Coordinates of C-alpha atoms and ligand atoms in Angstrom, one line a residue:
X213 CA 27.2 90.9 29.6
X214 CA 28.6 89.7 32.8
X215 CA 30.8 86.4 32.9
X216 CA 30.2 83.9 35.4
X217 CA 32.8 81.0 36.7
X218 CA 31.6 78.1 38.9
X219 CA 34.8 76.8 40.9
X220 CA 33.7 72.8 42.2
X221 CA 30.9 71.2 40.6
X222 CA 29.8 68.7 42.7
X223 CA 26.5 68.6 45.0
X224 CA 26.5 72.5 45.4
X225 CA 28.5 73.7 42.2
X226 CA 26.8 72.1 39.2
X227 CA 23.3 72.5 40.1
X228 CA 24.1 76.6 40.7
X229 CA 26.0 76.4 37.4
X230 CA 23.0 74.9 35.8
X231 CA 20.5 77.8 37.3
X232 CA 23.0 80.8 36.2
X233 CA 22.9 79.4 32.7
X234 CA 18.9 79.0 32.7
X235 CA 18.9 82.6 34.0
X236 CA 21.1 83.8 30.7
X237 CA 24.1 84.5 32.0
X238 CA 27.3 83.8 30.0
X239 CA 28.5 81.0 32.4
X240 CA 31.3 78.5 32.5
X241 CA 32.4 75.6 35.2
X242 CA 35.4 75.0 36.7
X243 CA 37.1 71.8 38.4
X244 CA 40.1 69.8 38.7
X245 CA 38.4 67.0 38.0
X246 CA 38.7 65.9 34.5
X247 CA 36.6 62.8 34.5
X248 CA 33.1 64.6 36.0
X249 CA 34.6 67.8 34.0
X250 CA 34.1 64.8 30.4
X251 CA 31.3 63.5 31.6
X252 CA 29.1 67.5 32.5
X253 CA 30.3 68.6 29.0
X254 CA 28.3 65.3 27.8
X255 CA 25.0 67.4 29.2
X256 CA 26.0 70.1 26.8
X257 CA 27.3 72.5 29.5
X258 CA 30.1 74.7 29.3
X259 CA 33.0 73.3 31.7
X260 CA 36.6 73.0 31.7
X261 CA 39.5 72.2 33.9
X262 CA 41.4 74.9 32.3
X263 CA 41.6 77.4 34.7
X264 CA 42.7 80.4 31.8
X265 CA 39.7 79.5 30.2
X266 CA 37.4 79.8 33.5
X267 CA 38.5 82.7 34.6
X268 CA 40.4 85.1 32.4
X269 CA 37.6 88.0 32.4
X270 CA 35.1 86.4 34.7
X271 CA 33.5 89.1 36.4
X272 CA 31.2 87.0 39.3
X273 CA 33.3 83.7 40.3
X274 CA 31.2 81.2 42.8
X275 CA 33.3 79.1 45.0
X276 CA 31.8 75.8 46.0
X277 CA 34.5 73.4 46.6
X278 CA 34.6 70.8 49.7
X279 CA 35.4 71.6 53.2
X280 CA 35.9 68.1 54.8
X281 CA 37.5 67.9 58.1
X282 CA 41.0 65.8 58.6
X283 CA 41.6 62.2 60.5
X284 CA 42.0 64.6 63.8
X285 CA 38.5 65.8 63.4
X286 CA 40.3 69.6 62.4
X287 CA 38.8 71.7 59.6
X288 CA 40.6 71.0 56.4
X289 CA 40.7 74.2 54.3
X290 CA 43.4 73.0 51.4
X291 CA 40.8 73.1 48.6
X292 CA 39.4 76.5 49.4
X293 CA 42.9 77.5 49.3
X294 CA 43.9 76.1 46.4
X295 CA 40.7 77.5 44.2
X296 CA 41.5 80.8 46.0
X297 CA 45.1 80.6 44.6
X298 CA 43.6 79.9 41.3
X299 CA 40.9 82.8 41.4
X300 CA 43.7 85.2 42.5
X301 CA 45.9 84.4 39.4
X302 CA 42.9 85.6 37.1
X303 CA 41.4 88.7 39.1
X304 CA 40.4 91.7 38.1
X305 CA 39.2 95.0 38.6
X306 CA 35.6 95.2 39.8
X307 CA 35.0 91.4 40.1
X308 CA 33.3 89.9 42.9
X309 CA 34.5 86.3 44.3
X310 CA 31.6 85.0 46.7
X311 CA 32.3 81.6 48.7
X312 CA 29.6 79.0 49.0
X313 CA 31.6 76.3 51.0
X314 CA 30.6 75.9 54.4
X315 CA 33.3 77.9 57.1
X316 CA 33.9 79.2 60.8
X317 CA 33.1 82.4 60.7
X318 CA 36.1 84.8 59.7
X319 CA 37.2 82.2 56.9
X320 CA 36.2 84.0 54.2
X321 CA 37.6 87.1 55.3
X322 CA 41.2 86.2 57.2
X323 CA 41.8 83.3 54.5
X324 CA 39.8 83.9 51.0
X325 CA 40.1 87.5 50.3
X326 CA 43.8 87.4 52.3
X327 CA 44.6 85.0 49.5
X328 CA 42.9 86.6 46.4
X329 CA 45.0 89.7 47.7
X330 CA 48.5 88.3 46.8
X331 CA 47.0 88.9 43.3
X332 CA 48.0 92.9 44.1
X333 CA 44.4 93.8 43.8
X334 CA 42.7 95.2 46.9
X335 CA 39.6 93.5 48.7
X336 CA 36.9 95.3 49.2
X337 CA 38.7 98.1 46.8
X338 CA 39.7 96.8 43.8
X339 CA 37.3 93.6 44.2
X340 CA 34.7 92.5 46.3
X341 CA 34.4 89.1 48.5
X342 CA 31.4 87.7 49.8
X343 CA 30.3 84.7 51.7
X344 CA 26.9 82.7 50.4
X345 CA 26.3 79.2 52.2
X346 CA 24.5 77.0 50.4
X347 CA 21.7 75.2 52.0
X348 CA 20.9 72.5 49.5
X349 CA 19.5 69.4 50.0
X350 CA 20.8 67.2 47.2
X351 CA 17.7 65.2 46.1
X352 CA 14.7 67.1 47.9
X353 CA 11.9 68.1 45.1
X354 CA 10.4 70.5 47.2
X355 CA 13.5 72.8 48.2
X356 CA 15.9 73.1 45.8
X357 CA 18.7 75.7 45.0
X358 CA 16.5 78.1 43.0
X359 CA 14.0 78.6 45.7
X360 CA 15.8 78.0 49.3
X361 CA 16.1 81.2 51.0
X362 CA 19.7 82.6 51.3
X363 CA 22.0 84.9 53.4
X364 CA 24.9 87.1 52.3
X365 CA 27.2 89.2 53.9
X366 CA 30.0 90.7 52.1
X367 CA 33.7 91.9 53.8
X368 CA 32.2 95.5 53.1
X369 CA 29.1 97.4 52.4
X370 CA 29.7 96.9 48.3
X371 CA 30.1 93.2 48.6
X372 CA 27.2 92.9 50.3
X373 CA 25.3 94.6 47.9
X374 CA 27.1 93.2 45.1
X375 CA 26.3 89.7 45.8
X376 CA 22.7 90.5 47.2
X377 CA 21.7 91.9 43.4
X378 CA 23.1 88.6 42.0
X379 CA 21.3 86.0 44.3
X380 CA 18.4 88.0 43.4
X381 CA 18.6 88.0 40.0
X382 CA 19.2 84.3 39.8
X383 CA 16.8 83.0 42.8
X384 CA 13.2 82.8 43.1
X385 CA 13.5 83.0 47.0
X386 CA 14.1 85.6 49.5
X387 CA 17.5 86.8 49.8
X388 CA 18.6 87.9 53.0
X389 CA 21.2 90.6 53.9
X390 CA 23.1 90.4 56.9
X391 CA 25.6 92.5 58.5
X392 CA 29.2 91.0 58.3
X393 CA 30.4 88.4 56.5
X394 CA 31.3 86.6 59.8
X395 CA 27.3 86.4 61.0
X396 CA 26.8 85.2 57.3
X397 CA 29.1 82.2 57.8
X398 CA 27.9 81.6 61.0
X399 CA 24.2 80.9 59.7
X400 CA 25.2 77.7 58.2
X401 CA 27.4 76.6 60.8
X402 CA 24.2 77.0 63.4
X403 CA 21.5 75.5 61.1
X404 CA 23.6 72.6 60.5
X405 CA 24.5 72.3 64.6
X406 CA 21.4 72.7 65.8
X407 CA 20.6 69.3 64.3
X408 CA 23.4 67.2 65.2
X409 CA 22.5 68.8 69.0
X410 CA 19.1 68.3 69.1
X411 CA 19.7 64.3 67.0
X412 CA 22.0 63.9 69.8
X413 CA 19.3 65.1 72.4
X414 CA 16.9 62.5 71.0
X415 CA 19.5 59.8 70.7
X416 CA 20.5 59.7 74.6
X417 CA 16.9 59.9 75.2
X418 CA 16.4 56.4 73.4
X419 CA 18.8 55.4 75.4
X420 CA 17.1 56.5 78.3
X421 CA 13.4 55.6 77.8
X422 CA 15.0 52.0 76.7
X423 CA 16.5 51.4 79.7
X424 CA 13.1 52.7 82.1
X425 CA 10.7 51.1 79.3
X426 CA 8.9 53.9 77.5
X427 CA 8.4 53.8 73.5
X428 CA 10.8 57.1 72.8
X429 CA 8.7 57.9 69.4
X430 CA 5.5 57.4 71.7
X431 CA 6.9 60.3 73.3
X432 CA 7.6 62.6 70.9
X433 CA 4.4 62.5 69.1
X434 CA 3.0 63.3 72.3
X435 CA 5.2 66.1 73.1
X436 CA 4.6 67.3 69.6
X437 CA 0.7 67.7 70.0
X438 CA 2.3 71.0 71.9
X439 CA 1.7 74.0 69.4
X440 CA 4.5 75.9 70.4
X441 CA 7.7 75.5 72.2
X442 CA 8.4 71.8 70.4
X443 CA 10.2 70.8 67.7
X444 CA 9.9 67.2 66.6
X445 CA 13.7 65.3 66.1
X446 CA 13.6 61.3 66.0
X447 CA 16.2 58.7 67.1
X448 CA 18.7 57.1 64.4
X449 CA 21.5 56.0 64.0
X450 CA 23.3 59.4 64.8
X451 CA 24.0 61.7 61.6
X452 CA 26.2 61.6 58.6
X453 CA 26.4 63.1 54.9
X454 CA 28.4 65.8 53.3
X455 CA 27.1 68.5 56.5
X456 CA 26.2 67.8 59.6
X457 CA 28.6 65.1 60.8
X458 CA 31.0 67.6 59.9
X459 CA 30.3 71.4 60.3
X460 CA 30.0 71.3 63.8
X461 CA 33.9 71.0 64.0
X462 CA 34.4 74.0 62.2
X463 CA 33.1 76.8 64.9
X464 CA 34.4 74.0 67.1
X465 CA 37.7 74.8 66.1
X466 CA 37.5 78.6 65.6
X467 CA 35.5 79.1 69.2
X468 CA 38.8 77.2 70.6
X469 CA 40.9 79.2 68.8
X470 CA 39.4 82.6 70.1
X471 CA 39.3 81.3 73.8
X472 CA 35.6 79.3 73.7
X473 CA 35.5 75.9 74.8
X474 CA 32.2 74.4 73.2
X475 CA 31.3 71.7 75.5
X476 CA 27.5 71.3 74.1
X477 CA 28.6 70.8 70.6
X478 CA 31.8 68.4 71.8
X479 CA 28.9 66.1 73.4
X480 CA 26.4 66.0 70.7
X481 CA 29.4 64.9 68.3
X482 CA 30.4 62.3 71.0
X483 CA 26.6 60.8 71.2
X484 CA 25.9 61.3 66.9
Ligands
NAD81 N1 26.4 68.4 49.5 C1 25.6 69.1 50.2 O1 24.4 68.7 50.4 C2 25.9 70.5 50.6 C3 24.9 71.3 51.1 C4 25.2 72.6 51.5 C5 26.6 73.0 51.5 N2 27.6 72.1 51.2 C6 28.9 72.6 51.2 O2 29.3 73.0 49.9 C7 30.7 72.7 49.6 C8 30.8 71.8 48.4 O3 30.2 70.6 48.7 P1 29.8 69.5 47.6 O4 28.9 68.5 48.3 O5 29.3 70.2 46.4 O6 31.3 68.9 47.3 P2 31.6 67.8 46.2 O7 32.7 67.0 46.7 O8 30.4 67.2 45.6 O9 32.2 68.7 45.0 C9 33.2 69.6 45.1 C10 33.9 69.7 43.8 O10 35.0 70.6 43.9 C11 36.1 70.2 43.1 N3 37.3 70.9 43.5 C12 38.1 70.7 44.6 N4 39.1 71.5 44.6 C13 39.0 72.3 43.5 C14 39.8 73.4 42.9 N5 40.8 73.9 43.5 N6 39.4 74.0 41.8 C15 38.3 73.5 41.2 N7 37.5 72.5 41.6 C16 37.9 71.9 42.8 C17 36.1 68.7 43.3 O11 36.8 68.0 42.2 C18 34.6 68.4 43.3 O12 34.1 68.1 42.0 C19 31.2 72.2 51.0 O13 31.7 73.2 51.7 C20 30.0 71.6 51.6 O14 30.1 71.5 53.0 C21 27.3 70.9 50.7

């Protein structure tokens, strides 16, 4: 029997916690937390704040803790550091760590399994790292974590595998492998982008249309009548939430860092 630990149970962790258990694994929650920690044990659910408890002998440990951006607008990775500190105090041989928070691309690799390394154990050796974004949309009936489809991409050939067999013993949805564990993160970061560019395309065109006098949702019925080609975003009030307000930053960040200026994504953050 295999032991599971869920690191963050919020929007992404509890609901994943909840499925494993359904599915029969041995399965235990973990976050700092100790009033939501009081109030999930009140459901009956195995959770703790203790992290000895969590993880001594966990064999598959989920990380889905937040990755909020600072006051500058810079990606703020202290919690995925800290629950990385924690995981790497407990690891062992053969385990598998797989990271559900939204990152750039390279985060999981250069930062998490750098990390659970201090523990002495190897990555990708010893224990394997993989990178799983999560793609749920906290209160939709329709799509919900057990049958959105998902990507994985492990630091190495075994991690991919490794984490591929679990999503697909757990999910009724396809599970999709992908190459690196860089392309893997960088799925999120592009779903999530491409709305807040094309929200921001539809905004300025509100703008727009209000200043030469044409009905903007008029217009995009109209252009939606097109069967192909056209994809249908509406004017608001620009975006927000957990995602989308935010992710953006994060390849914003790394794309500067490696020598890329995104000018594209800078604007549609500017309009949103
Ligand atoms: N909320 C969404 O709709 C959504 C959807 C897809 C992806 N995501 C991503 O998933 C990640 C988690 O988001 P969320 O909305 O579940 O966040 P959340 O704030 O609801 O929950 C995160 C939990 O992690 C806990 N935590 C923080 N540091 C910890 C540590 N070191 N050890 C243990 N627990 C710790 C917090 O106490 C909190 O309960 C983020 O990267 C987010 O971008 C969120």
């Amino acid at each position: 029997e295999i032991k599971v630990c869920v690191v963050g149970l919020g929007y992404v962790g509890l609901p994943l916690l909840k499925l494993i258990i359904e599915k029969g694994f041995f399965a235990i929650g973990l976050d700092i937390d100790k009033q939501k920690v009081d109030k999930i044990l009140k459901e009956g659910i195995a959770v703790t704040t203790r992290p000895d408890e969590a993880l001594n002998n966990a064999d598959c440990i989920i990380v889905c803790v937040p990755t909020p951006i600072d006051e500058s607008y810079r990606p703020d990775l202290k919690f995925v550091i800290s629950a990385m500190r924690t995981v790497s105090k407990y690891l062992k041989n053969d385990s598998i760590v797989i990271l559900e928070s939204t990152v750039a691309p390279g985060t999981t690799e250069e930062i998490a399994a750098r990390i659970l390394g201090e523990s002495g154990f190897k990555a990708g050796v010893d224990f394997y790292v993989a990178h799983c974004p999560e793609r749920i949309d906290p209160g939709n009936k329709k799509w919900t974590v057990r049958n959105i489809p998902r990507v994985v991409g492990g630091i190495n050939k075994q991690s991919t595998n490794i984490a591929y067999a679990f999503y697909v013993e757990i999910l009724n949805s396809e599970v999709i492998k992908m190459s690196t564990v860089k392309a893997a993160e960088a799925v999120k970061i592009v779903e999530n982008t491409f709305r807040d560019v094309n929200i921001a395309f539809v905004n300025e065109l509100a703008k727009s249309f209000d200043k030469i006098g044409i009905d903007t949702v008029e217009v995009i019925k109209g252009a939606s009548t097109k069967p192909f080609g056209f994809m249908a975003h509406y004017p608001g009030c620009g975006v927000g939430g957990h995602c989308i307000a935010i992710d953006p930053y994060y390849l914003i960040e790394k794309a500067e860092k490696s020598g890329f200026n995104h000018k594209f994504l800078k604007l549609a953050r500017e309009i949103n």
